[in-house]
Amino acid sequence: MEAASSSPTQCRYSYEVYKETADWLLAHTEQRPKVAVICGSGLGGLADMLSDKICVPYKDIPHFPVSTVMGHAGQLVFGKLQGRECVCMQGRFHFYEGYNIHTVTYPVRVFFLLGVDTLIVTNAAGGLNDSYNVGDIMLIKDHINMPGFAGQNPLCGHNDERFGVRFPCMSDAYERALRDLAKQTAKEQGCDSFLQEGVYCMLAGPTFETIAECRVLQTLGADAVGMSTVPEVVVARHSGMRVLGLSLITNKVVTDYESNDKANHEEVLKTTQRRTHDLQRLVSNLIIKI
Ligand code: HPA
């Protein structure tokens, strides 16, 4: 990672490094998307719905990180949904994979420099809210940045004003108008019966939560818990991008010491497969309206 600075007081990458990546991409596609989608694990099928596709493997993009998780294609897909240009990240970078927090969010700054003004993020999450069912889709209305509490905020370090202000507001991170549009779209396609709206809490992972941890998160007001999304949203908001977040509730967390249930990755994948089509349709119908 020769482009990265190791000084803790520096932003890990300079503006010029992000710019080199963006300029390379601008030279490799004529598309100029305004909407970017970060596809969660197993939710990358949206990219397959695009027409006039241009796939760019991460490994071919200067300075771009490379994904390590199985089932992640690791490519940017530029294309059109009923004529509307968008770019999808098939495969995201998780903090638990060992990436630096600035590396996790690297693509978002590249999107900003490409001219993207709206970011849609999807993820798999565990349901903390007792009224949620496995298979529900939760519109994220707010988040709890637990790694941020522990000093892992992607905006720590030197602030480059070309990206945004030193102290950005996060109270309006998930735009209400986009959430309203998502609710209306869900209703039109008949999936409003399993649409929820709530607070997403990010933990670093990769361990699933203990029973005590789940109870703490419930007490804190979190409705769903996952291991991604928040760093990318923080960086997107820093640069003034509009954000919509969608969590697929793939499992219910365990909060009872008498229970024999155990959180596991297989259940996460199974639910993702079951709902991926609904979620993809929701996102694609939404993009057309943005
Ligand atoms: N906890 C954390 N992350 C997750 C979960 C969970 O229960 N399910 C899917 N991602």
PDB file of C-alpha atoms and ligand atoms in Angstrom:
ATOM      1  CA  MET A   1       0.000   0.000   0.000  1.00  0.00           C
ATOM      2  CA  GLU A   2       2.656   2.460  -1.117  1.00  0.00           C
ATOM      3  CA  ALA A   3       0.160   5.311  -1.598  1.00  0.00           C
ATOM      4  CA  ALA A   4      -0.856   5.313   2.048  1.00  0.00           C
ATOM      5  CA  SER A   5       0.652   7.444   4.771  1.00  0.00           C
ATOM      6  CA  SER A   6       1.508   5.675   7.986  1.00  0.00           C
ATOM      7  CA  SER A   7       1.465   8.833  10.125  1.00  0.00           C
ATOM      8  CA  PRO A   8      -1.479   8.748  12.540  1.00  0.00           C
ATOM      9  CA  THR A   9      -1.979  12.510  12.122  1.00  0.00           C
ATOM     10  CA  GLN A  10      -2.344  12.273   8.359  1.00  0.00           C
ATOM     11  CA  CYS A  11      -5.316  11.255   6.305  1.00  0.00           C
ATOM     12  CA  ARG A  12      -4.192   7.856   5.112  1.00  0.00           C
ATOM     13  CA  TYR A  13      -4.372   8.812   1.433  1.00  0.00           C
ATOM     14  CA  SER A  14      -3.717  12.198  -0.123  1.00  0.00           C
ATOM     15  CA  TYR A  15      -6.259  13.945  -2.331  1.00  0.00           C
ATOM     16  CA  GLU A  16      -3.951  13.307  -5.288  1.00  0.00           C
ATOM     17  CA  VAL A  17      -4.081   9.532  -4.767  1.00  0.00           C
ATOM     18  CA  TYR A  18      -7.898   9.434  -4.768  1.00  0.00           C
ATOM     19  CA  LYS A  19      -7.785  11.730  -7.811  1.00  0.00           C
ATOM     20  CA  GLU A  20      -5.461   9.398  -9.694  1.00  0.00           C
ATOM     21  CA  THR A  21      -7.921   6.555  -9.166  1.00  0.00           C
ATOM     22  CA  ALA A  22     -10.891   8.689 -10.218  1.00  0.00           C
ATOM     23  CA  ASP A  23      -9.109  10.055 -13.299  1.00  0.00           C
ATOM     24  CA  TRP A  24      -8.121   6.530 -14.339  1.00  0.00           C
ATOM     25  CA  LEU A  25     -11.769   5.430 -14.077  1.00  0.00           C
ATOM     26  CA  LEU A  26     -12.985   8.511 -15.946  1.00  0.00           C
ATOM     27  CA  ALA A  27     -10.589   7.620 -18.749  1.00  0.00           C
ATOM     28  CA  HIS A  28     -11.832   3.999 -18.816  1.00  0.00           C
ATOM     29  CA  THR A  29     -15.572   4.653 -19.071  1.00  0.00           C
ATOM     30  CA  GLU A  30     -17.716   7.274 -20.717  1.00  0.00           C
ATOM     31  CA  GLN A  31     -20.413   6.786 -18.108  1.00  0.00           C
ATOM     32  CA  ARG A  32     -20.849   9.541 -15.514  1.00  0.00           C
ATOM     33  CA  PRO A  33     -23.103   8.030 -12.823  1.00  0.00           C
ATOM     34  CA  LYS A  34     -24.711  10.196 -10.161  1.00  0.00           C
ATOM     35  CA  VAL A  35     -25.720   7.179  -8.067  1.00  0.00           C
ATOM     36  CA  ALA A  36     -23.385   4.611  -6.493  1.00  0.00           C
ATOM     37  CA  VAL A  37     -24.487   1.400  -4.804  1.00  0.00           C
ATOM     38  CA  ILE A  38     -22.382  -0.530  -2.303  1.00  0.00           C
ATOM     39  CA  CYS A  39     -23.713  -4.068  -2.466  1.00  0.00           C
ATOM     40  CA  GLY A  40     -23.577  -6.068   0.773  1.00  0.00           C
ATOM     41  CA  SER A  41     -22.452  -9.693   0.945  1.00  0.00           C
ATOM     42  CA  GLY A  42     -24.595 -11.787  -1.389  1.00  0.00           C
ATOM     43  CA  LEU A  43     -26.453  -8.701  -2.608  1.00  0.00           C
ATOM     44  CA  GLY A  44     -24.279  -7.967  -5.616  1.00  0.00           C
ATOM     45  CA  GLY A  45     -26.872  -9.292  -8.061  1.00  0.00           C
ATOM     46  CA  LEU A  46     -28.092  -5.759  -8.667  1.00  0.00           C
ATOM     47  CA  ALA A  47     -25.077  -5.193 -10.874  1.00  0.00           C
ATOM     48  CA  ASP A  48     -26.235  -8.088 -13.096  1.00  0.00           C
ATOM     49  CA  MET A  49     -29.435  -6.143 -13.849  1.00  0.00           C
ATOM     50  CA  LEU A  50     -27.524  -3.273 -15.476  1.00  0.00           C
ATOM     51  CA  SER A  51     -27.394  -2.759 -19.235  1.00  0.00           C
ATOM     52  CA  ASP A  52     -24.380  -1.387 -21.154  1.00  0.00           C
ATOM     53  CA  LYS A  53     -22.227  -2.860 -18.411  1.00  0.00           C
ATOM     54  CA  ILE A  54     -18.568  -2.082 -17.935  1.00  0.00           C
ATOM     55  CA  CYS A  55     -16.934  -4.258 -15.267  1.00  0.00           C
ATOM     56  CA  VAL A  56     -13.664  -3.085 -13.792  1.00  0.00           C
ATOM     57  CA  PRO A  57     -11.951  -5.539 -11.396  1.00  0.00           C
ATOM     58  CA  TYR A  58     -10.579  -3.805  -8.313  1.00  0.00           C
ATOM     59  CA  LYS A  59      -7.175  -5.317  -8.965  1.00  0.00           C
ATOM     60  CA  ASP A  60      -6.935  -3.358 -12.243  1.00  0.00           C
ATOM     61  CA  ILE A  61      -7.759   0.035 -10.681  1.00  0.00           C
ATOM     62  CA  PRO A  62      -4.774   2.109  -9.509  1.00  0.00           C
ATOM     63  CA  HIS A  63      -4.581   2.370  -5.685  1.00  0.00           C
ATOM     64  CA  PHE A  64      -7.902   0.511  -5.224  1.00  0.00           C
ATOM     65  CA  PRO A  65      -7.996  -2.054  -2.398  1.00  0.00           C
ATOM     66  CA  VAL A  66      -8.712  -5.695  -3.251  1.00  0.00           C
ATOM     67  CA  SER A  67     -11.470  -7.754  -1.606  1.00  0.00           C
ATOM     68  CA  THR A  68     -10.631 -10.972   0.234  1.00  0.00           C
ATOM     69  CA  VAL A  69     -14.046 -12.358   1.251  1.00  0.00           C
ATOM     70  CA  MET A  70     -15.332 -15.404  -0.608  1.00  0.00           C
ATOM     71  CA  GLY A  71     -18.440 -14.698  -2.643  1.00  0.00           C
ATOM     72  CA  HIS A  72     -17.368 -11.132  -3.356  1.00  0.00           C
ATOM     73  CA  ALA A  73     -16.616 -10.550  -6.999  1.00  0.00           C
ATOM     74  CA  GLY A  74     -14.430  -7.536  -6.266  1.00  0.00           C
ATOM     75  CA  GLN A  75     -15.293  -5.247  -9.123  1.00  0.00           C
ATOM     76  CA  LEU A  76     -16.915  -1.951  -9.987  1.00  0.00           C
ATOM     77  CA  VAL A  77     -19.779  -2.318 -12.414  1.00  0.00           C
ATOM     78  CA  PHE A  78     -20.826   0.753 -14.386  1.00  0.00           C
ATOM     79  CA  GLY A  79     -24.109   0.504 -16.261  1.00  0.00           C
ATOM     80  CA  LYS A  80     -27.668   1.665 -16.756  1.00  0.00           C
ATOM     81  CA  LEU A  81     -30.983   0.860 -15.097  1.00  0.00           C
ATOM     82  CA  GLN A  82     -33.701   1.867 -17.542  1.00  0.00           C
ATOM     83  CA  GLY A  83     -31.378   4.511 -18.927  1.00  0.00           C
ATOM     84  CA  ARG A  84     -30.169   5.793 -15.539  1.00  0.00           C
ATOM     85  CA  GLU A  85     -26.448   5.479 -15.073  1.00  0.00           C
ATOM     86  CA  CYS A  86     -25.135   4.036 -11.842  1.00  0.00           C
ATOM     87  CA  VAL A  87     -22.035   2.342 -10.518  1.00  0.00           C
ATOM     88  CA  CYS A  88     -22.160  -0.704  -8.237  1.00  0.00           C
ATOM     89  CA  MET A  89     -19.483  -1.985  -5.912  1.00  0.00           C
ATOM     90  CA  GLN A  90     -19.628  -5.758  -6.085  1.00  0.00           C
ATOM     91  CA  GLY A  91     -17.689  -6.631  -2.966  1.00  0.00           C
ATOM     92  CA  ARG A  92     -17.000  -4.168  -0.177  1.00  0.00           C
ATOM     93  CA  PHE A  93     -14.113  -3.831   2.244  1.00  0.00           C
ATOM     94  CA  HIS A  94     -14.762  -4.742   5.853  1.00  0.00           C
ATOM     95  CA  PHE A  95     -12.815  -3.522   8.836  1.00  0.00           C
ATOM     96  CA  TYR A  96     -12.750  -7.099  10.179  1.00  0.00           C
ATOM     97  CA  GLU A  97     -10.765  -8.228   7.143  1.00  0.00           C
ATOM     98  CA  GLY A  98      -7.907  -6.201   8.558  1.00  0.00           C
ATOM     99  CA  TYR A  99      -8.219  -3.151   6.334  1.00  0.00           C
ATOM    100  CA  ASN A 100      -7.390   0.225   7.766  1.00  0.00           C
ATOM    101  CA  ILE A 101     -10.572   2.333   8.244  1.00  0.00           C
ATOM    102  CA  HIS A 102      -9.355   4.726   5.488  1.00  0.00           C
ATOM    103  CA  THR A 103      -9.015   1.798   3.108  1.00  0.00           C
ATOM    104  CA  VAL A 104     -12.550   0.599   3.928  1.00  0.00           C
ATOM    105  CA  THR A 105     -13.872   3.982   2.786  1.00  0.00           C
ATOM    106  CA  TYR A 106     -11.457   4.547  -0.121  1.00  0.00           C
ATOM    107  CA  PRO A 107     -14.073   3.862  -2.838  1.00  0.00           C
ATOM    108  CA  VAL A 108     -16.521   6.435  -1.447  1.00  0.00           C
ATOM    109  CA  ARG A 109     -14.087   9.312  -1.986  1.00  0.00           C
ATOM    110  CA  VAL A 110     -13.401   7.983  -5.459  1.00  0.00           C
ATOM    111  CA  PHE A 111     -17.160   8.018  -6.137  1.00  0.00           C
ATOM    112  CA  PHE A 112     -17.294  11.623  -4.933  1.00  0.00           C
ATOM    113  CA  LEU A 113     -14.529  12.583  -7.360  1.00  0.00           C
ATOM    114  CA  LEU A 114     -16.365  10.765 -10.160  1.00  0.00           C
ATOM    115  CA  GLY A 115     -19.306  13.120  -9.575  1.00  0.00           C
ATOM    116  CA  VAL A 116     -21.574  10.722  -7.662  1.00  0.00           C
ATOM    117  CA  ASP A 117     -24.022  12.624  -5.444  1.00  0.00           C
ATOM    118  CA  THR A 118     -26.135   9.781  -4.014  1.00  0.00           C
ATOM    119  CA  LEU A 119     -24.893   6.674  -2.215  1.00  0.00           C
ATOM    120  CA  ILE A 120     -27.045   3.611  -1.604  1.00  0.00           C
ATOM    121  CA  VAL A 121     -25.634   1.053   0.848  1.00  0.00           C
ATOM    122  CA  THR A 122     -26.986  -2.415   1.520  1.00  0.00           C
ATOM    123  CA  ASN A 123     -25.926  -4.886   4.169  1.00  0.00           C
ATOM    124  CA  ALA A 124     -26.888  -7.999   6.092  1.00  0.00           C
ATOM    125  CA  ALA A 125     -27.697  -7.386   9.756  1.00  0.00           C
ATOM    126  CA  GLY A 126     -28.854  -9.176  12.852  1.00  0.00           C
ATOM    127  CA  GLY A 127     -32.260  -8.148  14.165  1.00  0.00           C
ATOM    128  CA  LEU A 128     -32.160  -6.689  17.709  1.00  0.00           C
ATOM    129  CA  ASN A 129     -35.692  -5.313  17.654  1.00  0.00           C
ATOM    130  CA  ASP A 130     -38.073  -7.973  18.988  1.00  0.00           C
ATOM    131  CA  SER A 131     -40.764  -7.049  16.484  1.00  0.00           C
ATOM    132  CA  TYR A 132     -38.503  -7.730  13.475  1.00  0.00           C
ATOM    133  CA  ASN A 133     -38.665 -10.953  11.492  1.00  0.00           C
ATOM    134  CA  VAL A 134     -35.940 -12.742   9.601  1.00  0.00           C
ATOM    135  CA  GLY A 135     -36.243 -11.535   5.996  1.00  0.00           C
ATOM    136  CA  ASP A 136     -37.379  -8.008   6.895  1.00  0.00           C
ATOM    137  CA  ILE A 137     -35.763  -5.106   5.076  1.00  0.00           C
ATOM    138  CA  MET A 138     -34.867  -2.212   7.380  1.00  0.00           C
ATOM    139  CA  LEU A 139     -34.472   1.324   6.097  1.00  0.00           C
ATOM    140  CA  ILE A 140     -31.660   2.790   8.148  1.00  0.00           C
ATOM    141  CA  LYS A 141     -32.847   6.018   9.767  1.00  0.00           C
ATOM    142  CA  ASP A 142     -29.774   6.501  11.974  1.00  0.00           C
ATOM    143  CA  HIS A 143     -26.662   4.694  13.077  1.00  0.00           C
ATOM    144  CA  ILE A 144     -24.481   4.058  16.115  1.00  0.00           C
ATOM    145  CA  ASN A 145     -20.819   4.206  15.147  1.00  0.00           C
ATOM    146  CA  MET A 146     -19.364   1.846  17.724  1.00  0.00           C
ATOM    147  CA  PRO A 147     -15.872   1.688  16.135  1.00  0.00           C
ATOM    148  CA  GLY A 148     -16.027   5.499  16.115  1.00  0.00           C
ATOM    149  CA  PHE A 149     -16.592   5.406  19.879  1.00  0.00           C
ATOM    150  CA  ALA A 150     -13.326   3.481  20.054  1.00  0.00           C
ATOM    151  CA  GLY A 151     -11.390   5.972  17.907  1.00  0.00           C
ATOM    152  CA  GLN A 152     -11.865   4.247  14.551  1.00  0.00           C
ATOM    153  CA  ASN A 153     -13.545   7.058  12.633  1.00  0.00           C
ATOM    154  CA  PRO A 154     -12.471   7.378   8.977  1.00  0.00           C
ATOM    155  CA  LEU A 155     -12.351  11.175   9.347  1.00  0.00           C
ATOM    156  CA  CYS A 156      -9.678  11.042  12.061  1.00  0.00           C
ATOM    157  CA  GLY A 157      -6.444  12.658  10.927  1.00  0.00           C
ATOM    158  CA  HIS A 158      -5.755  15.668   8.737  1.00  0.00           C
ATOM    159  CA  ASN A 159      -8.936  17.099   7.194  1.00  0.00           C
ATOM    160  CA  ASP A 160      -8.779  17.965   3.510  1.00  0.00           C
ATOM    161  CA  GLU A 161     -11.381  20.688   2.934  1.00  0.00           C
ATOM    162  CA  ARG A 162     -11.711  19.598  -0.699  1.00  0.00           C
ATOM    163  CA  PHE A 163     -13.645  16.618   0.655  1.00  0.00           C
ATOM    164  CA  GLY A 164     -15.540  18.361   3.435  1.00  0.00           C
ATOM    165  CA  VAL A 165     -15.522  20.256   6.717  1.00  0.00           C
ATOM    166  CA  ARG A 166     -13.590  19.285   9.852  1.00  0.00           C
ATOM    167  CA  PHE A 167     -16.685  18.649  11.982  1.00  0.00           C
ATOM    168  CA  PRO A 168     -19.485  17.297   9.783  1.00  0.00           C
ATOM    169  CA  CYS A 169     -23.034  16.910  11.094  1.00  0.00           C
ATOM    170  CA  MET A 170     -24.351  13.329  11.256  1.00  0.00           C
ATOM    171  CA  SER A 171     -27.831  13.936  12.670  1.00  0.00           C
ATOM    172  CA  ASP A 172     -29.304  13.895   9.164  1.00  0.00           C
ATOM    173  CA  ALA A 173     -27.067  11.179   7.695  1.00  0.00           C
ATOM    174  CA  TYR A 174     -29.876   9.119   6.135  1.00  0.00           C
ATOM    175  CA  GLU A 175     -31.989  11.509   4.093  1.00  0.00           C
ATOM    176  CA  ARG A 176     -35.669  11.496   4.926  1.00  0.00           C
ATOM    177  CA  ALA A 177     -36.755  12.185   1.326  1.00  0.00           C
ATOM    178  CA  LEU A 178     -34.883   9.090   0.140  1.00  0.00           C
ATOM    179  CA  ARG A 179     -36.427   7.005   2.899  1.00  0.00           C
ATOM    180  CA  ASP A 180     -39.879   8.272   1.922  1.00  0.00           C
ATOM    181  CA  LEU A 181     -39.166   7.365  -1.687  1.00  0.00           C
ATOM    182  CA  ALA A 182     -38.068   3.887  -0.565  1.00  0.00           C
ATOM    183  CA  LYS A 183     -41.279   3.423   1.432  1.00  0.00           C
ATOM    184  CA  GLN A 184     -43.412   4.475  -1.524  1.00  0.00           C
ATOM    185  CA  THR A 185     -41.454   2.183  -3.862  1.00  0.00           C
ATOM    186  CA  ALA A 186     -41.745  -0.743  -1.434  1.00  0.00           C
ATOM    187  CA  LYS A 187     -45.495  -0.223  -1.307  1.00  0.00           C
ATOM    188  CA  GLU A 188     -45.773  -0.166  -5.102  1.00  0.00           C
ATOM    189  CA  GLN A 189     -43.897  -3.454  -5.443  1.00  0.00           C
ATOM    190  CA  GLY A 190     -45.764  -5.119  -2.581  1.00  0.00           C
ATOM    191  CA  CYS A 191     -42.956  -5.510  -0.073  1.00  0.00           C
ATOM    192  CA  ASP A 192     -44.138  -2.957   2.472  1.00  0.00           C
ATOM    193  CA  SER A 193     -45.362  -5.802   4.722  1.00  0.00           C
ATOM    194  CA  PHE A 194     -41.752  -6.616   5.559  1.00  0.00           C
ATOM    195  CA  LEU A 195     -40.287  -3.118   5.461  1.00  0.00           C
ATOM    196  CA  GLN A 196     -39.007  -1.673   8.738  1.00  0.00           C
ATOM    197  CA  GLU A 197     -37.234   1.527   9.674  1.00  0.00           C
ATOM    198  CA  GLY A 198     -34.673   1.659  12.461  1.00  0.00           C
ATOM    199  CA  VAL A 199     -31.250   2.284  13.913  1.00  0.00           C
ATOM    200  CA  TYR A 200     -28.234   0.316  12.667  1.00  0.00           C
ATOM    201  CA  CYS A 201     -25.336  -0.293  15.004  1.00  0.00           C
ATOM    202  CA  MET A 202     -21.946  -1.162  13.578  1.00  0.00           C
ATOM    203  CA  LEU A 203     -19.539  -3.361  15.498  1.00  0.00           C
ATOM    204  CA  ALA A 204     -16.106  -4.197  14.112  1.00  0.00           C
ATOM    205  CA  GLY A 205     -16.717  -7.979  14.050  1.00  0.00           C
ATOM    206  CA  PRO A 206     -15.822 -10.609  12.991  1.00  0.00           C
ATOM    207  CA  THR A 207     -17.266 -12.261  16.100  1.00  0.00           C
ATOM    208  CA  PHE A 208     -21.022 -12.321  16.366  1.00  0.00           C
ATOM    209  CA  GLU A 209     -22.274 -10.659  19.532  1.00  0.00           C
ATOM    210  CA  THR A 210     -22.498 -12.231  22.970  1.00  0.00           C
ATOM    211  CA  ILE A 211     -25.871 -12.298  24.690  1.00  0.00           C
ATOM    212  CA  ALA A 212     -24.769  -9.520  27.034  1.00  0.00           C
ATOM    213  CA  GLU A 213     -23.604  -7.410  24.087  1.00  0.00           C
ATOM    214  CA  CYS A 214     -26.939  -7.854  22.314  1.00  0.00           C
ATOM    215  CA  ARG A 215     -28.767  -6.728  25.438  1.00  0.00           C
ATOM    216  CA  VAL A 216     -26.520  -3.649  25.675  1.00  0.00           C
ATOM    217  CA  LEU A 217     -27.220  -2.758  22.057  1.00  0.00           C
ATOM    218  CA  GLN A 218     -30.968  -3.111  22.593  1.00  0.00           C
ATOM    219  CA  THR A 219     -30.746  -0.834  25.622  1.00  0.00           C
ATOM    220  CA  LEU A 220     -28.842   1.700  23.509  1.00  0.00           C
ATOM    221  CA  GLY A 221     -31.729   1.864  21.057  1.00  0.00           C
ATOM    222  CA  ALA A 222     -30.275  -0.130  18.180  1.00  0.00           C
ATOM    223  CA  ASP A 223     -32.685  -2.155  16.022  1.00  0.00           C
ATOM    224  CA  ALA A 224     -30.117  -4.023  13.937  1.00  0.00           C
ATOM    225  CA  VAL A 225     -26.445  -4.882  14.234  1.00  0.00           C
ATOM    226  CA  GLY A 226     -23.855  -5.457  11.551  1.00  0.00           C
ATOM    227  CA  MET A 227     -20.193  -5.177  10.640  1.00  0.00           C
ATOM    228  CA  SER A 228     -20.151  -2.612   7.843  1.00  0.00           C
ATOM    229  CA  THR A 229     -21.728   0.483   6.269  1.00  0.00           C
ATOM    230  CA  VAL A 230     -21.147   3.163   8.910  1.00  0.00           C
ATOM    231  CA  PRO A 231     -17.598   4.187   7.846  1.00  0.00           C
ATOM    232  CA  GLU A 232     -18.712   4.538   4.225  1.00  0.00           C
ATOM    233  CA  VAL A 233     -21.729   6.610   5.242  1.00  0.00           C
ATOM    234  CA  VAL A 234     -19.595   8.916   7.406  1.00  0.00           C
ATOM    235  CA  VAL A 235     -17.251   9.597   4.481  1.00  0.00           C
ATOM    236  CA  ALA A 236     -20.125  10.075   2.039  1.00  0.00           C
ATOM    237  CA  ARG A 237     -21.848  12.589   4.341  1.00  0.00           C
ATOM    238  CA  HIS A 238     -18.550  14.400   4.902  1.00  0.00           C
ATOM    239  CA  SER A 239     -18.542  15.101   1.166  1.00  0.00           C
ATOM    240  CA  GLY A 240     -22.207  16.065   1.085  1.00  0.00           C
ATOM    241  CA  MET A 241     -23.523  12.971  -0.667  1.00  0.00           C
ATOM    242  CA  ARG A 242     -27.127  11.929  -0.070  1.00  0.00           C
ATOM    243  CA  VAL A 243     -27.344   8.515   1.582  1.00  0.00           C
ATOM    244  CA  LEU A 244     -29.881   5.719   1.661  1.00  0.00           C
ATOM    245  CA  GLY A 245     -29.115   2.612   3.733  1.00  0.00           C
ATOM    246  CA  LEU A 246     -30.917  -0.736   3.630  1.00  0.00           C
ATOM    247  CA  SER A 247     -30.306  -3.618   6.019  1.00  0.00           C
ATOM    248  CA  LEU A 248     -31.560  -7.102   5.303  1.00  0.00           C
ATOM    249  CA  ILE A 249     -32.406  -8.746   8.631  1.00  0.00           C
ATOM    250  CA  THR A 250     -30.805 -12.126   8.031  1.00  0.00           C
ATOM    251  CA  ASN A 251     -31.129 -13.511  11.571  1.00  0.00           C
ATOM    252  CA  LYS A 252     -32.445 -12.625  14.998  1.00  0.00           C
ATOM    253  CA  VAL A 253     -29.761 -12.064  17.600  1.00  0.00           C
ATOM    254  CA  VAL A 254     -29.762 -14.285  20.667  1.00  0.00           C
ATOM    255  CA  THR A 255     -30.665 -12.479  23.902  1.00  0.00           C
ATOM    256  CA  ASP A 256     -31.786 -15.388  26.070  1.00  0.00           C
ATOM    257  CA  TYR A 257     -29.352 -17.563  28.053  1.00  0.00           C
ATOM    258  CA  GLU A 258     -31.864 -20.447  27.838  1.00  0.00           C
ATOM    259  CA  SER A 259     -31.882 -20.379  24.035  1.00  0.00           C
ATOM    260  CA  ASN A 260     -29.990 -22.943  21.986  1.00  0.00           C
ATOM    261  CA  ASP A 261     -29.951 -20.686  18.917  1.00  0.00           C
ATOM    262  CA  LYS A 262     -26.590 -19.527  17.653  1.00  0.00           C
ATOM    263  CA  ALA A 263     -25.794 -16.749  15.178  1.00  0.00           C
ATOM    264  CA  ASN A 264     -24.039 -18.238  12.177  1.00  0.00           C
ATOM    265  CA  HIS A 265     -22.903 -17.230   8.729  1.00  0.00           C
ATOM    266  CA  GLU A 266     -24.892 -19.996   6.989  1.00  0.00           C
ATOM    267  CA  GLU A 267     -28.194 -18.519   8.184  1.00  0.00           C
ATOM    268  CA  VAL A 268     -27.050 -15.070   7.039  1.00  0.00           C
ATOM    269  CA  LEU A 269     -26.315 -16.436   3.556  1.00  0.00           C
ATOM    270  CA  LYS A 270     -29.569 -18.416   3.384  1.00  0.00           C
ATOM    271  CA  THR A 271     -31.750 -15.410   4.215  1.00  0.00           C
ATOM    272  CA  THR A 272     -29.761 -13.241   1.829  1.00  0.00           C
ATOM    273  CA  GLN A 273     -30.470 -15.693  -0.982  1.00  0.00           C
ATOM    274  CA  ARG A 274     -34.176 -15.746  -0.136  1.00  0.00           C
ATOM    275  CA  ARG A 275     -34.587 -11.962  -0.162  1.00  0.00           C
ATOM    276  CA  THR A 276     -31.929 -10.821  -2.589  1.00  0.00           C
ATOM    277  CA  HIS A 277     -34.430 -10.519  -5.435  1.00  0.00           C
ATOM    278  CA  ASP A 278     -36.826  -8.289  -3.450  1.00  0.00           C
ATOM    279  CA  LEU A 279     -33.995  -6.074  -2.274  1.00  0.00           C
ATOM    280  CA  GLN A 280     -32.515  -5.759  -5.756  1.00  0.00           C
ATOM    281  CA  ARG A 281     -35.902  -4.858  -7.195  1.00  0.00           C
ATOM    282  CA  LEU A 282     -36.430  -2.248  -4.471  1.00  0.00           C
ATOM    283  CA  VAL A 283     -33.058  -0.634  -5.094  1.00  0.00           C
ATOM    284  CA  SER A 284     -33.405  -0.670  -8.879  1.00  0.00           C
ATOM    285  CA  ASN A 285     -36.950   0.749  -8.817  1.00  0.00           C
ATOM    286  CA  LEU A 286     -35.704   3.432  -6.447  1.00  0.00           C
ATOM    287  CA  ILE A 287     -32.732   4.423  -8.574  1.00  0.00           C
ATOM    288  CA  ILE A 288     -35.004   5.049 -11.501  1.00  0.00           C
ATOM    289  CA  LYS A 289     -36.930   7.571  -9.372  1.00  0.00           C
ATOM    290  CA  ILE A 290     -33.986   9.415  -7.831  1.00  0.00           C
TER     291      ILE A 290
HETATM  292  N1  HPA B   1     -24.416  -9.631  13.978  1.00  0.00           N
HETATM  293  C1  HPA B   1     -23.516  -8.898  13.306  1.00  0.00           C
HETATM  294  N2  HPA B   1     -23.472  -8.812  11.983  1.00  0.00           N
HETATM  295  C2  HPA B   1     -24.389  -9.516  11.298  1.00  0.00           C
HETATM  296  C3  HPA B   1     -25.356 -10.302  11.916  1.00  0.00           C
HETATM  297  C4  HPA B   1     -25.364 -10.371  13.339  1.00  0.00           C
HETATM  298  O1  HPA B   1     -26.195 -11.055  13.979  1.00  0.00           O
HETATM  299  N3  HPA B   1     -26.120 -10.856  10.945  1.00  0.00           N
HETATM  300  C5  HPA B   1     -25.620 -10.405   9.775  1.00  0.00           C
HETATM  301  N4  HPA B   1     -24.581  -9.603   9.974  1.00  0.00           N
END
